[in-house]
Amino acid sequence: MNRSNPKPTMKQPVVIRGGMLGRLASFLSVAELRSFSKAARVLGMSPSAVSQAVSQLEAELDVVLLVRSTRSVRVTDVGARLVSEAGGSIRAAQNALSAIGAGDEPPWGKLRLSVPRVAVRCGLAPVLLEFAKRYPDVTVDVTVDDRTVDIVADGYDAGVRSRESTQKDMLTARLTAPIRFVVVGSPEYFASHGVPKRPEDLLQHTCLGWHSLASENEYRWEFQRRGKDLEIAVTGNIVSNDHDVLVQAALDGLGLAYTTLPEVAPELEAGSLKAVLESFSVSVPGLFLYYPASSRKLPKLRAFVDCALAVCNGNP
């Protein structure tokens, strides 16, 4: 009668469940120090807790890892194999976690920012300059885009927008002082067409229109008179979503442009543009960095926020 050879049973792979890696670390410490009490001191545990962790690991694996008496500890062959194969990886993981958890690592890596074009001229440049001086190991990747983006989904560390444009679940930090809007034109334009005295006078002038990337509707120019808001739907034969196009058209004498004061400060100082209707101009709170609360402890982001606040407050 022939008997078939029994098939060897295949041992199921061990599924690592909660706490098992901690118990493995306890075993490795005991195996290295040959002492439960010494391992307990290193691990910050009681000797009985270390002993219980090792016993539970042995039960989970169904093997004997240590032979112990009241005076000594010996590692079994199976235990020695576990030390050999897992010890290096566990220690590497412990070293990596210790380095990350130390909290004193200087900022490094890449910091990705999503900013509108107005931010480049209204406060971002001096922050970038100061940050580069302070943290040469951080590369700041600035994507300029006027469209609203989901900074988390698109992989950005932070964004820049007006405070009212940021999502309510984001943390914010001031990037710029309040920003004033002005109407500007070239001396040649005013010599030919006159100077508007009231916002309503703009309806008799050629105005250079602006619209966002998201819409072709022209922006209504905003003013204030005696504490009340006033909007003027201007008209003209040039419309763009780009500030440089509109300012250059104003420099060429083609019409009046509505822009922020910081964006045309060099032209105003040089006299190539002149601001009008300044008593009616409006200001906005400024631009703000925004970022998820979960990112606030990132060293590179925390350093950039601190730098932005210092520059904004005049204390670089």
Tab-separated table of C-alpha atoms in Angstrom:
chain	number	residue	atom	x	y	z
A	1	MET	CA	0.000	0.000	0.000
A	2	ASN	CA	1.536	3.241	-1.176
A	3	ARG	CA	1.361	6.166	1.076
A	4	SER	CA	1.695	9.614	-0.429
A	5	ASN	CA	4.213	11.881	1.187
A	6	PRO	CA	2.457	14.484	3.324
A	7	LYS	CA	2.699	17.990	1.917
A	8	PRO	CA	4.699	20.340	4.073
A	9	THR	CA	2.524	22.907	5.763
A	10	MET	CA	3.098	26.497	4.634
A	11	LYS	CA	3.523	28.880	7.504
A	12	GLN	CA	1.332	31.931	7.136
A	13	PRO	CA	3.153	35.268	7.027
A	14	VAL	CA	3.004	37.214	10.251
A	15	VAL	CA	0.681	40.201	10.099
A	16	ILE	CA	2.175	43.134	11.987
A	17	ARG	CA	-0.514	44.520	14.233
A	18	GLY	CA	-0.585	47.448	16.627
A	19	GLY	CA	2.151	47.295	19.236
A	20	MET	CA	4.104	44.441	17.679
A	21	LEU	CA	6.948	46.695	16.522
A	22	GLY	CA	7.204	48.090	20.032
A	23	ARG	CA	7.435	44.595	21.457
A	24	LEU	CA	10.070	43.750	18.866
A	25	ALA	CA	12.080	46.794	19.957
A	26	SER	CA	11.852	45.602	23.572
A	27	PHE	CA	13.150	42.147	22.607
A	28	LEU	CA	16.041	43.613	20.603
A	29	SER	CA	17.082	45.783	23.525
A	30	VAL	CA	17.058	42.814	25.917
A	31	ALA	CA	18.945	40.658	23.392
A	32	GLU	CA	21.603	43.331	22.970
A	33	LEU	CA	22.054	44.107	26.669
A	34	ARG	CA	21.405	40.539	27.946
A	35	SER	CA	19.394	42.062	30.752
A	36	PHE	CA	15.744	42.949	31.307
A	37	SER	CA	16.586	45.597	33.902
A	38	LYS	CA	19.173	47.325	31.685
A	39	ALA	CA	16.779	47.243	28.716
A	40	ALA	CA	14.032	48.676	30.904
A	41	ARG	CA	16.215	51.656	31.846
A	42	VAL	CA	17.072	52.340	28.200
A	43	LEU	CA	13.452	52.020	27.095
A	44	GLY	CA	12.020	53.986	29.997
A	45	MET	CA	9.862	51.037	31.053
A	46	SER	CA	9.630	48.778	34.083
A	47	PRO	CA	11.408	45.395	33.903
A	48	SER	CA	8.074	43.603	34.271
A	49	ALA	CA	6.628	45.574	31.320
A	50	VAL	CA	9.643	44.622	29.178
A	51	SER	CA	9.312	40.986	30.195
A	52	GLN	CA	5.616	41.031	29.377
A	53	ALA	CA	6.297	42.598	25.956
A	54	VAL	CA	8.832	39.886	25.091
A	55	SER	CA	6.536	37.112	26.306
A	56	GLN	CA	3.674	38.496	24.219
A	57	LEU	CA	5.897	38.669	21.142
A	58	GLU	CA	6.954	35.041	21.679
A	59	ALA	CA	3.301	34.038	21.960
A	60	GLU	CA	2.399	35.936	18.792
A	61	LEU	CA	5.223	34.255	16.858
A	62	ASP	CA	4.852	30.898	18.639
A	63	VAL	CA	8.606	30.655	19.246
A	64	VAL	CA	11.064	30.985	22.131
A	65	LEU	CA	13.293	34.010	21.654
A	66	LEU	CA	15.001	34.191	25.052
A	67	VAL	CA	15.952	31.690	27.693
A	68	ARG	CA	16.040	33.455	31.019
A	69	SER	CA	16.705	32.740	34.643
A	70	THR	CA	16.751	35.018	37.644
A	71	ARG	CA	20.397	35.792	36.944
A	72	SER	CA	20.964	35.670	33.208
A	73	VAL	CA	19.443	35.888	29.733
A	74	ARG	CA	20.402	33.868	26.666
A	75	VAL	CA	19.216	34.436	23.116
A	76	THR	CA	17.979	31.302	21.324
A	77	ASP	CA	18.939	30.450	17.755
A	78	VAL	CA	15.569	31.743	16.542
A	79	GLY	CA	16.045	34.891	18.591
A	80	ALA	CA	19.532	35.420	17.157
A	81	ARG	CA	18.113	35.087	13.650
A	82	LEU	CA	15.482	37.712	14.433
A	83	VAL	CA	18.163	40.040	15.797
A	84	SER	CA	20.259	39.526	12.668
A	85	GLU	CA	17.451	40.085	10.166
A	86	ALA	CA	15.369	42.747	11.909
A	87	GLY	CA	17.772	44.530	14.228
A	88	GLY	CA	19.374	46.811	11.631
A	89	SER	CA	16.050	47.912	10.195
A	90	ILE	CA	14.516	48.631	13.597
A	91	ARG	CA	17.536	50.660	14.707
A	92	ALA	CA	17.505	52.616	11.440
A	93	ALA	CA	13.825	53.376	11.954
A	94	GLN	CA	14.472	54.443	15.558
A	95	ASN	CA	17.316	56.737	14.475
A	96	ALA	CA	15.172	58.274	11.727
A	97	LEU	CA	12.265	58.863	14.102
A	98	SER	CA	14.594	60.371	16.706
A	99	ALA	CA	16.095	62.758	14.159
A	100	ILE	CA	12.687	63.860	12.891
A	101	GLY	CA	11.226	64.164	16.353
A	102	ALA	CA	14.108	66.230	17.685
A	103	GLY	CA	12.484	69.401	16.355
A	104	ASP	CA	15.800	71.271	16.034
A	105	GLU	CA	16.570	70.448	12.429
A	106	PRO	CA	17.189	73.616	10.390
A	107	PRO	CA	14.794	74.381	7.519
A	108	TRP	CA	15.701	72.647	4.266
A	109	GLY	CA	14.159	71.264	1.083
A	110	LYS	CA	11.708	72.860	-1.342
A	111	LEU	CA	8.965	75.294	-0.309
A	112	ARG	CA	6.220	75.542	-2.949
A	113	LEU	CA	4.128	78.713	-3.072
A	114	SER	CA	1.129	79.650	-5.226
A	115	VAL	CA	0.861	83.435	-5.584
A	116	PRO	CA	-1.090	85.920	-7.726
A	117	ARG	CA	0.822	88.296	-9.944
A	118	VAL	CA	0.026	91.286	-7.738
A	119	ALA	CA	1.987	89.676	-4.891
A	120	VAL	CA	5.215	89.754	-6.890
A	121	ARG	CA	5.142	93.561	-6.962
A	122	CYS	CA	3.390	94.220	-3.667
A	123	GLY	CA	5.530	92.608	-1.010
A	124	LEU	CA	6.755	89.138	-1.971
A	125	ALA	CA	10.106	90.205	-3.436
A	126	PRO	CA	11.659	91.584	-0.210
A	127	VAL	CA	10.479	88.508	1.702
A	128	LEU	CA	12.129	86.199	-0.832
A	129	LEU	CA	15.336	88.220	-0.622
A	130	GLU	CA	15.482	88.103	3.170
A	131	PHE	CA	14.496	84.432	3.310
A	132	ALA	CA	17.225	83.478	0.832
A	133	LYS	CA	19.777	85.197	3.072
A	134	ARG	CA	18.549	83.420	6.190
A	135	TYR	CA	17.915	79.933	4.816
A	136	PRO	CA	20.148	79.044	1.859
A	137	ASP	CA	19.216	75.358	2.193
A	138	VAL	CA	15.585	76.012	1.246
A	139	THR	CA	14.571	76.349	-2.401
A	140	VAL	CA	11.454	78.508	-2.801
A	141	ASP	CA	9.427	77.439	-5.844
A	142	VAL	CA	7.017	80.289	-6.687
A	143	THR	CA	4.193	79.536	-9.121
A	144	VAL	CA	2.510	82.748	-10.293
A	145	ASP	CA	-1.167	82.174	-11.069
A	146	ASP	CA	-4.135	84.490	-10.543
A	147	ARG	CA	-6.547	81.576	-10.417
A	148	THR	CA	-7.612	80.195	-7.056
A	149	VAL	CA	-6.004	76.805	-6.489
A	150	ASP	CA	-6.421	74.019	-3.956
A	151	ILE	CA	-2.965	74.245	-2.398
A	152	VAL	CA	-3.248	70.879	-0.658
A	153	ALA	CA	-4.457	68.930	-3.704
A	154	ASP	CA	-1.972	70.680	-6.005
A	155	GLY	CA	1.019	70.076	-3.755
A	156	TYR	CA	1.740	73.603	-2.502
A	157	ASP	CA	2.962	74.369	0.997
A	158	ALA	CA	1.263	77.768	1.114
A	159	GLY	CA	-0.519	80.321	-1.010
A	160	VAL	CA	-0.907	84.082	-1.126
A	161	ARG	CA	-4.272	85.794	-1.497
A	162	SER	CA	-6.392	88.489	0.070
A	163	ARG	CA	-7.779	87.366	3.404
A	164	GLU	CA	-11.368	87.196	2.129
A	165	SER	CA	-10.243	84.877	-0.697
A	166	THR	CA	-8.706	82.272	1.600
A	167	GLN	CA	-10.571	79.198	2.770
A	168	LYS	CA	-11.916	79.405	6.302
A	169	ASP	CA	-10.063	76.303	7.483
A	170	MET	CA	-6.677	77.823	6.603
A	171	LEU	CA	-4.281	79.657	8.907
A	172	THR	CA	-3.163	83.081	7.685
A	173	ALA	CA	-0.190	85.378	8.259
A	174	ARG	CA	0.170	88.914	6.952
A	175	LEU	CA	2.517	89.315	3.984
A	176	THR	CA	1.988	92.998	3.133
A	177	ALA	CA	0.685	96.187	4.668
A	178	PRO	CA	-2.715	97.442	3.436
A	179	ILE	CA	-2.629	98.216	-0.294
A	180	ARG	CA	-4.059	101.365	-1.874
A	181	PHE	CA	-5.508	101.518	-5.391
A	182	VAL	CA	-4.872	104.478	-7.700
A	183	VAL	CA	-5.910	105.726	-11.130
A	184	VAL	CA	-2.887	106.622	-13.264
A	185	GLY	CA	-2.233	108.116	-16.669
A	186	SER	CA	0.639	109.667	-18.568
A	187	PRO	CA	1.272	113.426	-18.589
A	188	GLU	CA	0.658	113.343	-22.352
A	189	TYR	CA	-2.789	111.782	-21.876
A	190	PHE	CA	-3.831	114.408	-19.321
A	191	ALA	CA	-2.524	117.217	-21.533
A	192	SER	CA	-4.775	115.992	-24.357
A	193	HIS	CA	-7.874	114.845	-22.421
A	194	GLY	CA	-7.855	116.777	-19.164
A	195	VAL	CA	-7.735	115.539	-15.575
A	196	PRO	CA	-10.790	113.853	-14.005
A	197	LYS	CA	-11.929	115.565	-10.794
A	198	ARG	CA	-14.596	113.055	-9.673
A	199	PRO	CA	-14.950	109.301	-10.229
A	200	GLU	CA	-17.963	109.968	-12.490
A	201	ASP	CA	-15.690	111.954	-14.824
A	202	LEU	CA	-14.057	108.668	-15.820
A	203	LEU	CA	-17.107	107.940	-17.971
A	204	GLN	CA	-15.804	110.658	-20.310
A	205	HIS	CA	-12.309	109.182	-20.440
A	206	THR	CA	-10.650	106.230	-22.140
A	207	CYS	CA	-10.050	103.655	-19.414
A	208	LEU	CA	-7.951	100.519	-19.682
A	209	GLY	CA	-10.091	97.626	-18.450
A	210	TRP	CA	-9.030	94.626	-16.411
A	211	HIS	CA	-10.630	91.197	-16.094
A	212	SER	CA	-9.568	88.058	-14.261
A	213	LEU	CA	-8.480	84.790	-15.837
A	214	ALA	CA	-11.683	83.193	-14.609
A	215	SER	CA	-14.031	85.720	-16.221
A	216	GLU	CA	-14.179	88.103	-19.180
A	217	ASN	CA	-16.371	90.547	-17.254
A	218	GLU	CA	-14.508	93.801	-16.740
A	219	TYR	CA	-13.714	94.883	-13.216
A	220	ARG	CA	-15.703	97.869	-11.950
A	221	TRP	CA	-13.349	100.501	-10.556
A	222	GLU	CA	-13.913	101.052	-6.839
A	223	PHE	CA	-13.783	104.341	-4.935
A	224	GLN	CA	-14.980	105.881	-1.684
A	225	ARG	CA	-16.724	109.194	-1.186
A	226	ARG	CA	-17.594	110.474	2.277
A	227	GLY	CA	-17.296	106.949	3.672
A	228	LYS	CA	-19.556	105.338	1.070
A	229	ASP	CA	-18.478	102.844	-1.570
A	230	LEU	CA	-18.752	103.819	-5.213
A	231	GLU	CA	-18.229	101.682	-8.338
A	232	ILE	CA	-17.711	102.975	-11.862
A	233	ALA	CA	-18.211	100.758	-14.932
A	234	VAL	CA	-15.500	102.237	-17.131
A	235	THR	CA	-15.092	101.762	-20.872
A	236	GLY	CA	-12.143	101.751	-23.235
A	237	ASN	CA	-10.697	100.035	-26.267
A	238	ILE	CA	-8.053	97.949	-24.439
A	239	VAL	CA	-8.896	95.224	-21.919
A	240	SER	CA	-6.478	92.692	-20.404
A	241	ASN	CA	-5.930	90.379	-17.477
A	242	ASP	CA	-2.265	91.383	-17.343
A	243	HIS	CA	-1.019	94.323	-15.304
A	244	ASP	CA	2.041	94.924	-17.514
A	245	VAL	CA	-0.114	95.314	-20.628
A	246	LEU	CA	-2.326	97.915	-18.955
A	247	VAL	CA	0.515	99.903	-17.376
A	248	GLN	CA	2.438	99.967	-20.643
A	249	ALA	CA	-0.697	101.206	-22.441
A	250	ALA	CA	-1.032	103.943	-19.829
A	251	LEU	CA	2.642	104.876	-20.314
A	252	ASP	CA	1.984	105.086	-24.054
A	253	GLY	CA	-0.821	107.559	-23.450
A	254	LEU	CA	-3.605	105.195	-24.564
A	255	GLY	CA	-5.777	105.664	-21.484
A	256	LEU	CA	-6.086	105.520	-17.701
A	257	ALA	CA	-5.255	102.430	-15.647
A	258	TYR	CA	-6.554	101.322	-12.255
A	259	THR	CA	-3.852	99.574	-10.275
A	260	THR	CA	-2.217	99.281	-6.884
A	261	LEU	CA	0.135	101.983	-5.685
A	262	PRO	CA	3.127	99.652	-5.101
A	263	GLU	CA	2.861	98.317	-8.664
A	264	VAL	CA	3.374	101.754	-10.247
A	265	ALA	CA	5.496	103.411	-7.560
A	266	PRO	CA	8.639	103.552	-9.797
A	267	GLU	CA	6.695	105.169	-12.668
A	268	LEU	CA	5.075	107.694	-10.333
A	269	GLU	CA	8.444	108.596	-8.832
A	270	ALA	CA	9.967	108.985	-12.294
A	271	GLY	CA	7.056	111.151	-13.454
A	272	SER	CA	6.173	108.921	-16.390
A	273	LEU	CA	2.761	108.337	-14.776
A	274	LYS	CA	0.607	110.622	-12.646
A	275	ALA	CA	-1.999	109.543	-10.069
A	276	VAL	CA	-5.421	111.214	-10.013
A	277	LEU	CA	-8.586	110.970	-7.869
A	278	GLU	CA	-6.416	110.133	-4.851
A	279	SER	CA	-8.915	111.552	-2.364
A	280	PHE	CA	-11.393	108.912	-3.575
A	281	SER	CA	-8.983	105.967	-3.581
A	282	VAL	CA	-9.707	102.789	-1.608
A	283	SER	CA	-7.424	100.468	0.306
A	284	VAL	CA	-7.649	96.731	0.897
A	285	PRO	CA	-6.278	94.898	3.971
A	286	GLY	CA	-3.337	93.558	1.997
A	287	LEU	CA	-2.099	90.123	1.047
A	288	PHE	CA	-1.803	87.139	3.372
A	289	LEU	CA	0.018	83.827	3.387
A	290	TYR	CA	-2.379	80.966	3.964
A	291	TYR	CA	-1.650	77.329	4.734
A	292	PRO	CA	-3.236	74.258	6.372
A	293	ALA	CA	-3.100	74.022	10.165
A	294	SER	CA	-1.450	70.606	9.811
A	295	SER	CA	1.550	72.261	8.086
A	296	ARG	CA	2.324	74.923	10.670
A	297	LYS	CA	5.068	72.862	12.336
A	298	LEU	CA	7.013	72.289	9.100
A	299	PRO	CA	10.369	74.009	9.759
A	300	LYS	CA	10.632	75.497	6.251
A	301	LEU	CA	7.089	76.916	6.338
A	302	ARG	CA	7.364	78.164	9.910
A	303	ALA	CA	10.605	79.929	8.984
A	304	PHE	CA	9.008	81.552	5.914
A	305	VAL	CA	6.007	82.780	7.925
A	306	ASP	CA	8.301	84.280	10.566
A	307	CYS	CA	10.417	85.930	7.878
A	308	ALA	CA	7.360	87.388	6.118
A	309	LEU	CA	6.056	88.852	9.376
A	310	ALA	CA	9.451	90.350	10.186
A	311	VAL	CA	9.778	92.001	6.764
A	312	CYS	CA	6.174	93.243	6.836
A	313	ASN	CA	6.766	94.812	10.263
A	314	GLY	CA	10.037	96.388	9.145
A	315	ASN	CA	12.221	94.135	11.290
A	316	PRO	CA	14.126	91.872	8.873
